[in-house]
Amino acid sequence: MEVLMPEPQIFVERTLAIIKPDVIDKEEEIEDLILRSGFHIIQKRKLQLSPEQCSNFYAEQFGKIFFPNLTAYMSSGPIVAMVLARNCAISYWKELLGPSNSLRARITHPHSLRALYGTDELRNGLHGSLSISSAEKEIRFIFPEAILEPVPTGQRARDYLNVYVKPTLLAGLTALCKEKPADPMIWLADWLIEHNPNKPKLQYHISQ
């Protein structure tokens, strides 16, 4: 009896991460933690939202008692918004963030980002999307030019690998053999990052 194995698929989620105004001076430190946690930063933008834009972004919270303070807090200075990608990005990012109340996070998740960088329930330092649908909505809000297409699977995934991944990897391995570095894995990783043909251009500008 022949056992049919499912075709391998590539699963990559994206989520929106925001470094809020009161911890923007910790940007580099937080980004380092994000990258060391297995995420890729595929888009990045520094901007300042107006109170009206904050109201629209947090429209689902409208009517709650903390809503005015939330919009005032989020519009009080520049933020750094990032699109993070990895397998199960939304759940992993929420886990890394910890509880929304930073005071509670320090007790239950002392190593989480909100425990480390947040102040209280409102000023919790960072934002993360709650679901796939909210991630798509929030990414489009902050990055209106973003193209959110389904991740390729099956033959489309194989075609993508053959056209974009394998040629670059082969070139990197060839260069590795010629270079013969002391630490091949680190050298190859650095080479692939440097020669990535689809390397995104990060955006750094302030929007009023």
CSV table of C-alpha atoms in Angstrom, one decimal:
chain,number,residue,atom,x,y,z
A,1,MET,CA,0.0,0.0,0.0
A,2,GLU,CA,1.5,3.3,-1.1
A,3,VAL,CA,1.6,6.0,1.5
A,4,LEU,CA,1.1,9.4,0.0
A,5,MET,CA,3.2,12.1,1.8
A,6,PRO,CA,1.9,15.7,1.8
A,7,GLU,CA,3.8,18.1,-0.4
A,8,PRO,CA,6.1,20.3,1.6
A,9,GLN,CA,4.8,23.8,2.0
A,10,ILE,CA,6.3,27.1,3.1
A,11,PHE,CA,4.5,28.9,5.9
A,12,VAL,CA,5.5,32.4,6.7
A,13,GLU,CA,3.4,34.8,8.6
A,14,ARG,CA,3.7,38.5,9.0
A,15,THR,CA,2.8,40.7,12.0
A,16,LEU,CA,3.1,44.3,12.8
A,17,ALA,CA,5.3,45.4,15.6
A,18,ILE,CA,5.5,48.9,17.0
A,19,ILE,CA,8.1,50.4,19.3
A,20,LYS,CA,6.0,53.1,21.2
A,21,PRO,CA,7.1,56.7,21.8
A,22,ASP,CA,8.4,56.2,25.4
A,23,VAL,CA,10.9,53.5,24.5
A,24,ILE,CA,12.0,54.6,21.1
A,25,ASP,CA,15.4,55.3,22.6
A,26,LYS,CA,15.7,51.5,23.0
A,27,GLU,CA,15.1,50.9,19.3
A,28,GLU,CA,18.5,49.2,18.5
A,29,GLU,CA,18.4,47.1,21.6
A,30,ILE,CA,14.8,45.9,20.9
A,31,GLU,CA,15.6,45.2,17.2
A,32,ASP,CA,18.5,43.1,18.3
A,33,LEU,CA,16.3,41.0,20.6
A,34,ILE,CA,13.7,40.6,17.7
A,35,LEU,CA,16.4,39.4,15.3
A,36,ARG,CA,17.9,37.0,17.8
A,37,SER,CA,14.4,35.6,18.4
A,38,GLY,CA,14.2,34.3,14.8
A,39,PHE,CA,12.2,37.1,13.2
A,40,HIS,CA,13.1,38.9,9.9
A,41,ILE,CA,12.4,42.6,9.7
A,42,ILE,CA,11.0,42.9,6.2
A,43,GLN,CA,9.8,46.5,6.4
A,44,LYS,CA,10.6,49.3,8.8
A,45,ARG,CA,9.3,52.9,9.1
A,46,LYS,CA,9.8,55.6,11.7
A,47,LEU,CA,6.8,58.0,11.8
A,48,GLN,CA,4.7,60.1,14.1
A,49,LEU,CA,0.9,59.5,14.1
A,50,SER,CA,-1.6,62.3,14.7
A,51,PRO,CA,-4.3,61.8,17.4
A,52,GLU,CA,-6.8,61.2,14.5
A,53,GLN,CA,-4.6,58.6,12.9
A,54,CYS,CA,-4.2,56.9,16.3
A,55,SER,CA,-8.0,56.9,16.8
A,56,ASN,CA,-8.4,55.2,13.4
A,57,PHE,CA,-5.6,52.7,14.1
A,58,TYR,CA,-7.2,51.7,17.5
A,59,ALA,CA,-10.8,52.1,16.2
A,60,GLU,CA,-11.8,48.7,17.8
A,61,GLN,CA,-11.0,50.2,21.3
A,62,PHE,CA,-13.2,53.2,20.7
A,63,GLY,CA,-15.6,53.8,23.6
A,64,LYS,CA,-13.4,52.2,26.2
A,65,ILE,CA,-12.4,54.4,29.2
A,66,PHE,CA,-8.7,54.3,28.4
A,67,PHE,CA,-9.2,55.2,24.7
A,68,PRO,CA,-8.4,59.0,25.0
A,69,ASN,CA,-5.3,58.3,27.0
A,70,LEU,CA,-4.2,55.6,24.5
A,71,THR,CA,-4.5,57.9,21.5
A,72,ALA,CA,-2.7,60.7,23.4
A,73,TYR,CA,0.1,58.3,24.4
A,74,MET,CA,0.6,56.9,20.9
A,75,SER,CA,0.6,60.4,19.3
A,76,SER,CA,3.0,61.9,21.9
A,77,GLY,CA,6.1,61.2,19.8
A,78,PRO,CA,7.7,59.2,17.0
A,79,ILE,CA,7.2,55.4,16.8
A,80,VAL,CA,9.1,52.7,14.9
A,81,ALA,CA,6.8,50.3,13.0
A,82,MET,CA,8.1,47.0,11.6
A,83,VAL,CA,6.7,44.2,9.6
A,84,LEU,CA,8.1,41.0,11.2
A,85,ALA,CA,8.1,37.7,9.4
A,86,ARG,CA,8.7,34.1,10.5
A,87,ASN,CA,6.8,30.9,10.9
A,88,CYS,CA,3.9,31.5,13.3
A,89,ALA,CA,5.0,35.1,13.6
A,90,ILE,CA,1.8,36.4,15.3
A,91,SER,CA,1.9,33.8,18.1
A,92,TYR,CA,5.6,34.0,18.6
A,93,TRP,CA,5.6,37.8,18.7
A,94,LYS,CA,2.7,37.8,21.2
A,95,GLU,CA,4.7,35.4,23.4
A,96,LEU,CA,7.8,37.6,23.2
A,97,LEU,CA,5.8,40.7,24.1
A,98,GLY,CA,4.1,39.1,27.1
A,99,PRO,CA,0.9,40.4,28.8
A,100,SER,CA,-0.4,43.8,27.8
A,101,ASN,CA,-0.2,45.0,31.4
A,102,SER,CA,3.5,45.6,32.0
A,103,LEU,CA,3.1,45.3,35.8
A,104,ARG,CA,1.5,41.9,35.4
A,105,ALA,CA,4.1,40.9,32.8
A,106,ARG,CA,6.9,41.5,35.4
A,107,ILE,CA,5.3,38.9,37.6
A,108,THR,CA,4.1,36.3,35.2
A,109,HIS,CA,6.6,36.8,32.2
A,110,PRO,CA,9.6,38.6,33.7
A,111,HIS,CA,11.7,38.1,30.6
A,112,SER,CA,9.1,39.4,28.1
A,113,LEU,CA,9.6,42.7,26.2
A,114,ARG,CA,6.7,44.4,28.0
A,115,ALA,CA,8.1,43.4,31.4
A,116,LEU,CA,11.5,44.8,30.4
A,117,TYR,CA,10.4,48.0,28.6
A,118,GLY,CA,6.9,48.8,29.7
A,119,THR,CA,5.7,51.0,32.5
A,120,ASP,CA,2.1,50.1,33.2
A,121,GLU,CA,-1.1,48.8,31.6
A,122,LEU,CA,-1.3,51.7,29.1
A,123,ARG,CA,2.4,52.5,28.5
A,124,ASN,CA,3.5,48.9,27.7
A,125,GLY,CA,6.3,49.8,25.3
A,126,LEU,CA,5.4,47.7,22.3
A,127,HIS,CA,2.5,46.7,20.1
A,128,GLY,CA,1.7,43.4,18.3
A,129,SER,CA,-1.1,42.3,16.0
A,130,LEU,CA,-3.6,39.9,17.6
A,131,SER,CA,-4.6,37.8,14.6
A,132,ILE,CA,-3.8,37.3,10.9
A,133,SER,CA,-6.7,39.6,9.9
A,134,SER,CA,-5.7,42.4,12.3
A,135,ALA,CA,-2.1,42.0,11.1
A,136,GLU,CA,-3.1,42.5,7.5
A,137,LYS,CA,-5.2,45.5,8.4
A,138,GLU,CA,-2.6,47.1,10.6
A,139,ILE,CA,0.2,46.6,8.1
A,140,ARG,CA,-1.8,48.2,5.3
A,141,PHE,CA,-2.5,51.1,7.7
A,142,ILE,CA,1.1,51.8,8.5
A,143,PHE,CA,2.5,50.6,5.1
A,144,PRO,CA,-0.1,51.5,2.5
A,145,GLU,CA,2.2,50.5,-0.3
A,146,ALA,CA,2.7,47.0,1.1
A,147,ILE,CA,1.7,44.1,-1.1
A,148,LEU,CA,0.2,41.3,1.0
A,149,GLU,CA,0.0,38.3,-1.2
A,150,PRO,CA,-0.6,34.7,-0.2
A,151,VAL,CA,2.6,32.8,0.5
A,152,PRO,CA,3.4,30.5,-2.5
A,153,THR,CA,3.0,26.7,-1.9
A,154,GLY,CA,3.3,23.6,-4.1
A,155,GLN,CA,4.6,24.3,-7.6
A,156,ARG,CA,4.7,28.1,-7.1
A,157,ALA,CA,7.0,27.6,-4.1
A,158,ARG,CA,9.3,25.3,-6.0
A,159,ASP,CA,9.4,27.8,-8.9
A,160,TYR,CA,10.3,30.5,-6.5
A,161,LEU,CA,13.1,28.4,-4.9
A,162,ASN,CA,14.5,27.5,-8.4
A,163,VAL,CA,14.4,31.1,-9.7
A,164,TYR,CA,15.4,33.1,-6.6
A,165,VAL,CA,16.9,30.9,-3.9
A,166,LYS,CA,19.0,28.2,-5.4
A,167,PRO,CA,21.1,30.4,-7.8
A,168,THR,CA,22.0,32.7,-4.9
A,169,LEU,CA,22.7,29.7,-2.6
A,170,LEU,CA,24.9,28.1,-5.2
A,171,ALA,CA,26.9,31.3,-5.7
A,172,GLY,CA,27.3,31.6,-2.0
A,173,LEU,CA,28.6,28.0,-1.6
A,174,THR,CA,31.0,28.5,-4.6
A,175,ALA,CA,32.3,31.7,-2.9
A,176,LEU,CA,32.6,29.8,0.4
A,177,CYS,CA,34.8,27.0,-1.2
A,178,LYS,CA,37.1,29.7,-2.7
A,179,GLU,CA,37.3,31.7,0.5
A,180,LYS,CA,37.7,28.8,3.0
A,181,PRO,CA,36.9,30.9,6.1
A,182,ALA,CA,37.5,29.7,9.6
A,183,ASP,CA,33.8,29.7,10.5
A,184,PRO,CA,32.0,28.6,7.3
A,185,MET,CA,28.4,28.9,8.7
A,186,ILE,CA,28.8,32.5,9.9
A,187,TRP,CA,30.6,33.5,6.7
A,188,LEU,CA,27.9,32.0,4.5
A,189,ALA,CA,25.1,33.6,6.5
A,190,ASP,CA,26.8,37.0,6.2
A,191,TRP,CA,27.4,36.4,2.5
A,192,LEU,CA,23.7,35.5,1.8
A,193,ILE,CA,22.5,38.6,3.7
A,194,GLU,CA,24.8,40.8,1.8
A,195,HIS,CA,24.0,39.3,-1.6
A,196,ASN,CA,20.2,38.8,-1.1
A,197,PRO,CA,18.7,39.8,-4.5
A,198,ASN,CA,15.4,40.6,-2.8
A,199,LYS,CA,16.8,42.6,0.1
A,200,PRO,CA,14.1,45.1,1.2
A,201,LYS,CA,14.8,48.8,1.4
A,202,LEU,CA,14.0,50.0,4.9
A,203,GLN,CA,12.2,53.3,5.1
A,204,TYR,CA,13.4,55.9,7.6
A,205,HIS,CA,11.3,59.1,7.5
A,206,ILE,CA,9.0,61.1,9.7
A,207,SER,CA,5.4,61.5,8.6
A,208,GLN,CA,3.5,64.3,10.3
